mmCIF file of C-alpha atoms and ligand atoms in Angstrom:
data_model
loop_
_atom_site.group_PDB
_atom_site.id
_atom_site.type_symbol
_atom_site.label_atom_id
_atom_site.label_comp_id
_atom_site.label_asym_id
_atom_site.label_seq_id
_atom_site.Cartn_x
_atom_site.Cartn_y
_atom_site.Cartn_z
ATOM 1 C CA UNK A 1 0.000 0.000 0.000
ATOM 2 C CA UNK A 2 1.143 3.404 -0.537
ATOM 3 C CA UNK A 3 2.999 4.952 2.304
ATOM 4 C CA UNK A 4 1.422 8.602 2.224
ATOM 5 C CA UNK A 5 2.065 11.971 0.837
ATOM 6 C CA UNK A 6 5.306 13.310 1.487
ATOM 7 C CA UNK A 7 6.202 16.962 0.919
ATOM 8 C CA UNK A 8 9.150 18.004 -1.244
ATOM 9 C CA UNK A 9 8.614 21.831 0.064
ATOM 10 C CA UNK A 10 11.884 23.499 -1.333
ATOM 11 C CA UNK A 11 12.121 21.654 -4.416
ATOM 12 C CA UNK A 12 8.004 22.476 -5.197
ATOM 13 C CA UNK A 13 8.779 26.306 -4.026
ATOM 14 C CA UNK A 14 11.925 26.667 -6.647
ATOM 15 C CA UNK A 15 9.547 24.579 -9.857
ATOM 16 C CA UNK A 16 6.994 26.836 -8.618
ATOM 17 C CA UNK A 17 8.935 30.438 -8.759
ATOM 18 C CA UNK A 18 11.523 29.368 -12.164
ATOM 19 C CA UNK A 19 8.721 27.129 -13.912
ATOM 20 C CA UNK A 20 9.276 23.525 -15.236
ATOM 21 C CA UNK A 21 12.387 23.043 -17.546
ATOM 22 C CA UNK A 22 12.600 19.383 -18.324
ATOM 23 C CA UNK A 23 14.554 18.053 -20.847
ATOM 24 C CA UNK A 24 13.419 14.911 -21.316
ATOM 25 C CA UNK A 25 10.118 13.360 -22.449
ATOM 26 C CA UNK A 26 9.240 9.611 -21.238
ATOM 27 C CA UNK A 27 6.225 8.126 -22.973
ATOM 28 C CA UNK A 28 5.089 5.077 -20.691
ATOM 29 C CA UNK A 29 3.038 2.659 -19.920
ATOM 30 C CA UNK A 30 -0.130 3.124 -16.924
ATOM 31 C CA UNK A 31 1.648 -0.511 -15.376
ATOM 32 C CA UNK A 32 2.113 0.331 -11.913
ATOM 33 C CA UNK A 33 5.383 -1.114 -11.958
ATOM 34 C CA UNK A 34 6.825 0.925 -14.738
ATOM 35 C CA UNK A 35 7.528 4.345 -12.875
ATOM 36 C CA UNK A 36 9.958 6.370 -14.955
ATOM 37 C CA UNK A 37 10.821 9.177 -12.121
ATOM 38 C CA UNK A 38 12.188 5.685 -9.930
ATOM 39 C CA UNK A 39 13.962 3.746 -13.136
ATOM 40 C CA UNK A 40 16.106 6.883 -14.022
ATOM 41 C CA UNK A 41 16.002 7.811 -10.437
ATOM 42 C CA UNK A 42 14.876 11.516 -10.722
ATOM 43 C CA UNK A 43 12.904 14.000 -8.871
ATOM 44 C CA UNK A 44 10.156 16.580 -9.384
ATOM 45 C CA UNK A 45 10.616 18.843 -12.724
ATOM 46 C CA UNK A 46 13.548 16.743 -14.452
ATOM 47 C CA UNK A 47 11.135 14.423 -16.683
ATOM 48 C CA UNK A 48 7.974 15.317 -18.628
ATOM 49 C CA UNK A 49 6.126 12.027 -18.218
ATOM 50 C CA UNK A 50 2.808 10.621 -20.580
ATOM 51 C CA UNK A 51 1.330 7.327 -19.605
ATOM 52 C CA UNK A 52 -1.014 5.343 -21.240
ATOM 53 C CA UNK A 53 -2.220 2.058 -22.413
ATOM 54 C CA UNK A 54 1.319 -0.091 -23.752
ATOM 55 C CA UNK A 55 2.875 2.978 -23.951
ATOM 56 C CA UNK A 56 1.504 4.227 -27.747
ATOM 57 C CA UNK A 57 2.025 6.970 -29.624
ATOM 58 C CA UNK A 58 -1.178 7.268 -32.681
ATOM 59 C CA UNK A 59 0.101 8.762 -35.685
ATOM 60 C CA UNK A 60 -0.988 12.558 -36.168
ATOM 61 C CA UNK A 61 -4.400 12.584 -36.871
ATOM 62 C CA UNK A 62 -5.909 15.944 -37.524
ATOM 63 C CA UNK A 63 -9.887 15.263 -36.738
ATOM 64 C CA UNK A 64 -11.997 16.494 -33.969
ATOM 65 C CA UNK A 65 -11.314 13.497 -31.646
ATOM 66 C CA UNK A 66 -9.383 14.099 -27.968
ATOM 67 C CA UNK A 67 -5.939 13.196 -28.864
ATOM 68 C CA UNK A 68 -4.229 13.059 -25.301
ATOM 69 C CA UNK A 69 -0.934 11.508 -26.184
ATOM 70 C CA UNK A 70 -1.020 13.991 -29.415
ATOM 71 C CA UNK A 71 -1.735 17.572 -27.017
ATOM 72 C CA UNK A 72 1.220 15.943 -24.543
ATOM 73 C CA UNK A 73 3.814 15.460 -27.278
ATOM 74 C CA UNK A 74 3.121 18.764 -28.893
ATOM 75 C CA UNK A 75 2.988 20.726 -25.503
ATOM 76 C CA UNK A 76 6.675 18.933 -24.956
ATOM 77 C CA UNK A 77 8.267 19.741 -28.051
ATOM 78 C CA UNK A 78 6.604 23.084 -28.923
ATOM 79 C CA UNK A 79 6.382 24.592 -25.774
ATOM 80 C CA UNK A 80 8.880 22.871 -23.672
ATOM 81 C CA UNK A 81 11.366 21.610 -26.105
ATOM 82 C CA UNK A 82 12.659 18.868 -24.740
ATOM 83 C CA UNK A 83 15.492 17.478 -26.471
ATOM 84 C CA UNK A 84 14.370 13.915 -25.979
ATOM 85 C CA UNK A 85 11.408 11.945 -26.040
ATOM 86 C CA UNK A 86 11.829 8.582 -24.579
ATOM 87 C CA UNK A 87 9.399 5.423 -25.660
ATOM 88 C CA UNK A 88 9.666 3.143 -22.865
ATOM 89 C CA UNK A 89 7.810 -0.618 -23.531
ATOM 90 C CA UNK A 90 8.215 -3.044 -20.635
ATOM 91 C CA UNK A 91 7.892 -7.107 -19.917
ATOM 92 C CA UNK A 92 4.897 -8.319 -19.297
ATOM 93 C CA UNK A 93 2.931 -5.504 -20.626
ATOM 94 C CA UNK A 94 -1.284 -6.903 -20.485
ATOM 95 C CA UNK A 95 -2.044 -3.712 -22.709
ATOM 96 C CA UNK A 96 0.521 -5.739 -25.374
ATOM 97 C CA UNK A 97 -0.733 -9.363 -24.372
ATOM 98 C CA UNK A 98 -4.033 -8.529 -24.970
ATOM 99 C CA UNK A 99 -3.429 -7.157 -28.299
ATOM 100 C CA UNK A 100 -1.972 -10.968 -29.208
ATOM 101 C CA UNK A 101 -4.591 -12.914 -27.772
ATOM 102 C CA UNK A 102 -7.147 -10.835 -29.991
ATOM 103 C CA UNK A 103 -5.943 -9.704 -32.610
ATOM 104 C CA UNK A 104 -8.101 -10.232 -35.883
ATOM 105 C CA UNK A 105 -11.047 -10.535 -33.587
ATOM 106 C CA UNK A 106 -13.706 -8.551 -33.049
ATOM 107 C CA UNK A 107 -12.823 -7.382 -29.467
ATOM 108 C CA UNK A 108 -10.383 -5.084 -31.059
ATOM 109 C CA UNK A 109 -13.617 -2.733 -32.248
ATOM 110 C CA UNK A 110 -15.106 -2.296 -28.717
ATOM 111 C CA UNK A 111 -14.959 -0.176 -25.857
ATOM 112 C CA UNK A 112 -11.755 2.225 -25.481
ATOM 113 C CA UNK A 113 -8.861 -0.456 -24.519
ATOM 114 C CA UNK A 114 -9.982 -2.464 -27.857
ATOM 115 C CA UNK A 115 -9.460 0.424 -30.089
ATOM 116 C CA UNK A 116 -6.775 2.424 -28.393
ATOM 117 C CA UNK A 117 -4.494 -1.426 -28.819
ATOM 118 C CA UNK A 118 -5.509 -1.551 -32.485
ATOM 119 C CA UNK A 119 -2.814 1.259 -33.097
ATOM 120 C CA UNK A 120 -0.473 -1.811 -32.891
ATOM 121 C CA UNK A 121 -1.406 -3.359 -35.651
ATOM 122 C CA UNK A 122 1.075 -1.870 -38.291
ATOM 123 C CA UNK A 123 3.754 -2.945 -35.664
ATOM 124 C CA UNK A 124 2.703 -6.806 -36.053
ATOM 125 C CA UNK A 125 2.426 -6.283 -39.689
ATOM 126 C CA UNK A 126 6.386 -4.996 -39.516
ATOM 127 C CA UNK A 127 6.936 -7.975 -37.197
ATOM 128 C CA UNK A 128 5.574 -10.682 -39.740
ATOM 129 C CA UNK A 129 6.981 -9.165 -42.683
ATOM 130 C CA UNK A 130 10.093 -7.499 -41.954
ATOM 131 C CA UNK A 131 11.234 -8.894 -38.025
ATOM 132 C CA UNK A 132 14.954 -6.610 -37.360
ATOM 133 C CA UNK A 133 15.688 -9.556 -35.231
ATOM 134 C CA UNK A 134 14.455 -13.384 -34.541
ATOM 135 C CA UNK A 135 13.449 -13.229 -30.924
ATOM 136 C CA UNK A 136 11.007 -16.731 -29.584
ATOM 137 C CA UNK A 137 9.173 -14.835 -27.433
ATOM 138 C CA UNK A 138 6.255 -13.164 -29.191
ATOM 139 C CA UNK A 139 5.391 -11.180 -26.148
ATOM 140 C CA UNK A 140 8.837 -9.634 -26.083
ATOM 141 C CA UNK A 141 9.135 -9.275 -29.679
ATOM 142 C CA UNK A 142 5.640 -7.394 -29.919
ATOM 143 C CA UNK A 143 7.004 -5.054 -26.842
ATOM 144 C CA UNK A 144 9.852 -4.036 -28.826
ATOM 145 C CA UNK A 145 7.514 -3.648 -32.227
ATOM 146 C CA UNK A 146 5.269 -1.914 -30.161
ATOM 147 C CA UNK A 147 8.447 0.881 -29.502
ATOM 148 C CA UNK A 148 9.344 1.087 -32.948
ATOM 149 C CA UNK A 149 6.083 1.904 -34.094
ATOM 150 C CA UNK A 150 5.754 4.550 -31.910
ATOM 151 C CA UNK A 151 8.672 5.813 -32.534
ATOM 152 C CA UNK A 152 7.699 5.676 -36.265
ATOM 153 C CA UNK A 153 4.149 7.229 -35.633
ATOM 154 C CA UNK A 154 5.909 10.061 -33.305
ATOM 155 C CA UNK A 155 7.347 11.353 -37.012
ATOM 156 C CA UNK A 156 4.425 12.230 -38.584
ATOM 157 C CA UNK A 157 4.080 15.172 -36.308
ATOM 158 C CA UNK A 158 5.572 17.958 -38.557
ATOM 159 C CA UNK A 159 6.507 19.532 -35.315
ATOM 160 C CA UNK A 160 8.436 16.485 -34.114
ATOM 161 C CA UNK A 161 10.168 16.381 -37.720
ATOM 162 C CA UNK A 162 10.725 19.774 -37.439
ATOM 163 C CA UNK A 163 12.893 19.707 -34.319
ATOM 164 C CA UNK A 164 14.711 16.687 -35.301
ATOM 165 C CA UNK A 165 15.616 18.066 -38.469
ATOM 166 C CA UNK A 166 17.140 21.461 -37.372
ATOM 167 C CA UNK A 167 18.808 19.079 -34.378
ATOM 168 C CA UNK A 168 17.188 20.022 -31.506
ATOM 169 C CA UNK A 169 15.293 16.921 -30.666
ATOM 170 C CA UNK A 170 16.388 13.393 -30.485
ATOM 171 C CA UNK A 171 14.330 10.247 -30.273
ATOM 172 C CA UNK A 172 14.860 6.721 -28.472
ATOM 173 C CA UNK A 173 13.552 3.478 -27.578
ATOM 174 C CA UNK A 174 14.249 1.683 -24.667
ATOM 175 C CA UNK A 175 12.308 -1.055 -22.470
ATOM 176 C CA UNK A 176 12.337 -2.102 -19.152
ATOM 177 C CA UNK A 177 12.603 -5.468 -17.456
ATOM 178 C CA UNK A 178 10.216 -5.064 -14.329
ATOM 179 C CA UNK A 179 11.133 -8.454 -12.644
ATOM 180 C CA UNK A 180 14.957 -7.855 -12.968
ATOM 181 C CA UNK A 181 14.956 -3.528 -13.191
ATOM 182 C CA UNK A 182 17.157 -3.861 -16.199
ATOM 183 C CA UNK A 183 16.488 -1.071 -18.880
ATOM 184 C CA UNK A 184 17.206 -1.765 -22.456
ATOM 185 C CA UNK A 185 17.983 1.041 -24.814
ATOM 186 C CA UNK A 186 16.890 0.749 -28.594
ATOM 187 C CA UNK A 187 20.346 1.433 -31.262
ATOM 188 C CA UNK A 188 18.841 4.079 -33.323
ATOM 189 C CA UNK A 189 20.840 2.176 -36.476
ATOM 190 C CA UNK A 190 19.906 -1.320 -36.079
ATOM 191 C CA UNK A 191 16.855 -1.252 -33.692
ATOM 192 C CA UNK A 192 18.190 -3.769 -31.507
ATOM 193 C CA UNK A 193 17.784 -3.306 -27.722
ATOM 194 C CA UNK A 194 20.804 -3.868 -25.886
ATOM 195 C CA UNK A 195 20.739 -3.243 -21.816
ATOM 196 C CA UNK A 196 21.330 0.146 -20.521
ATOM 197 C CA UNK A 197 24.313 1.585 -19.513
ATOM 198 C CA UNK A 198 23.945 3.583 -16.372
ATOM 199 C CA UNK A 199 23.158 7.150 -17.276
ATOM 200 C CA UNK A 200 23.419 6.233 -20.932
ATOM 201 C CA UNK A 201 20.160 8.830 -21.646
ATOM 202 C CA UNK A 202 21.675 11.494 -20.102
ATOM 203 C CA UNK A 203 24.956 10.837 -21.802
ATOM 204 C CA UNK A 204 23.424 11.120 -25.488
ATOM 205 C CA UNK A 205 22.427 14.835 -24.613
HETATM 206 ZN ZN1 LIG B 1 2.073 -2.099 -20.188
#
């Protein structure tokens, strides 16, 4: 159970006065076991975190629907400018399992969960047809397709293109191993993972 509500007074009073400046950008997933502020070990005002569902980024879509993910990433970029946005998958993801267990079913077209997953589908597609590496477990392999695509989707927002084009932001994959805390960092060349070295985000700055 959760141990209560501490207060961070000074650090609160100086984010308060000088504003927010973070640099970085984690996209997660809502798994209570992924928490990005504890896996890069940082504290109030140093990450600009979005969790949802598997950890998805849509591609831009310009209709009248409530694009969460889509305000988030263009607050970040355009208003913050971070110079990194992080996609972080993670084992045992349900949001990814249950993808797998229905996909090409119906239950994909119901309710939110069904639909919001469905954005995975291009990343099986890749997986089937064009797999960068032969990994036996599907689970794993769809948590790492699952980063690429986003990653993919996150550059159809001219404003992310933008900023990686004149060099001001950067993009990554990475995914975390919640029953052994090992974090795995995506090589933007090959699109391997590889584990972490310590400090290796901050590093690429
Ligand atoms: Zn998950």
């Amino acid at each position: 159970m959760a141990k209560g509500y501490v207060r961070h007074k000074e650090t609160h009073e100086h984010l308060a006065v000088y504003g927010q400046t973070p640099e970085v950008m984690v996209i997660s997933c809502c798994d209570s076991r992924v928490t990005p502020e504890g896996i890069f070990n940082v504290g109030p005002g140093e990450l600009f975190v979005f969790r949802n569902v598997a950890n998805l980024v849509p591609p831009c879509e310009t209709d009248s629907g409530h694009h969460g993910t889509s305000a988030a990433i263009e607050y970040a970029v355009t208003a913050l400018k971070v110079k990194h946005i992080v996609v972080m998958g993670h084992a045992k993801c349900g949001g990814i399992q249950a993808f797998r267990e229905n996909a090409g079913t119906s239950n994909l077209e119901g309710a939110f969960i069904g639909r919001w997953i469905k954005l995975l589908e291009p990343a099986a597609i890749s997986l089937a047809c064009m797999p960068v590496d032969k990994i036996d477990d599907p689970q794993l392999a769809m948590e790492y397709a699952g980063v690429r695509q986003s990653l993919v989707n996150l550059g159809t927002f001219p404003f992310v293109e933008e900023a990686i084009q004149n060099g001001s932001l950067s993009l990554h994959g990475a995914w975390f191993d919640i029953g052994s805390g090992e974090l795995r960092v995506m090589d933007p060349d090959t699109e391997r993972f590889a584990p972490a070295e310590p400090a290796s985000i901050q590093a690429a700055e």
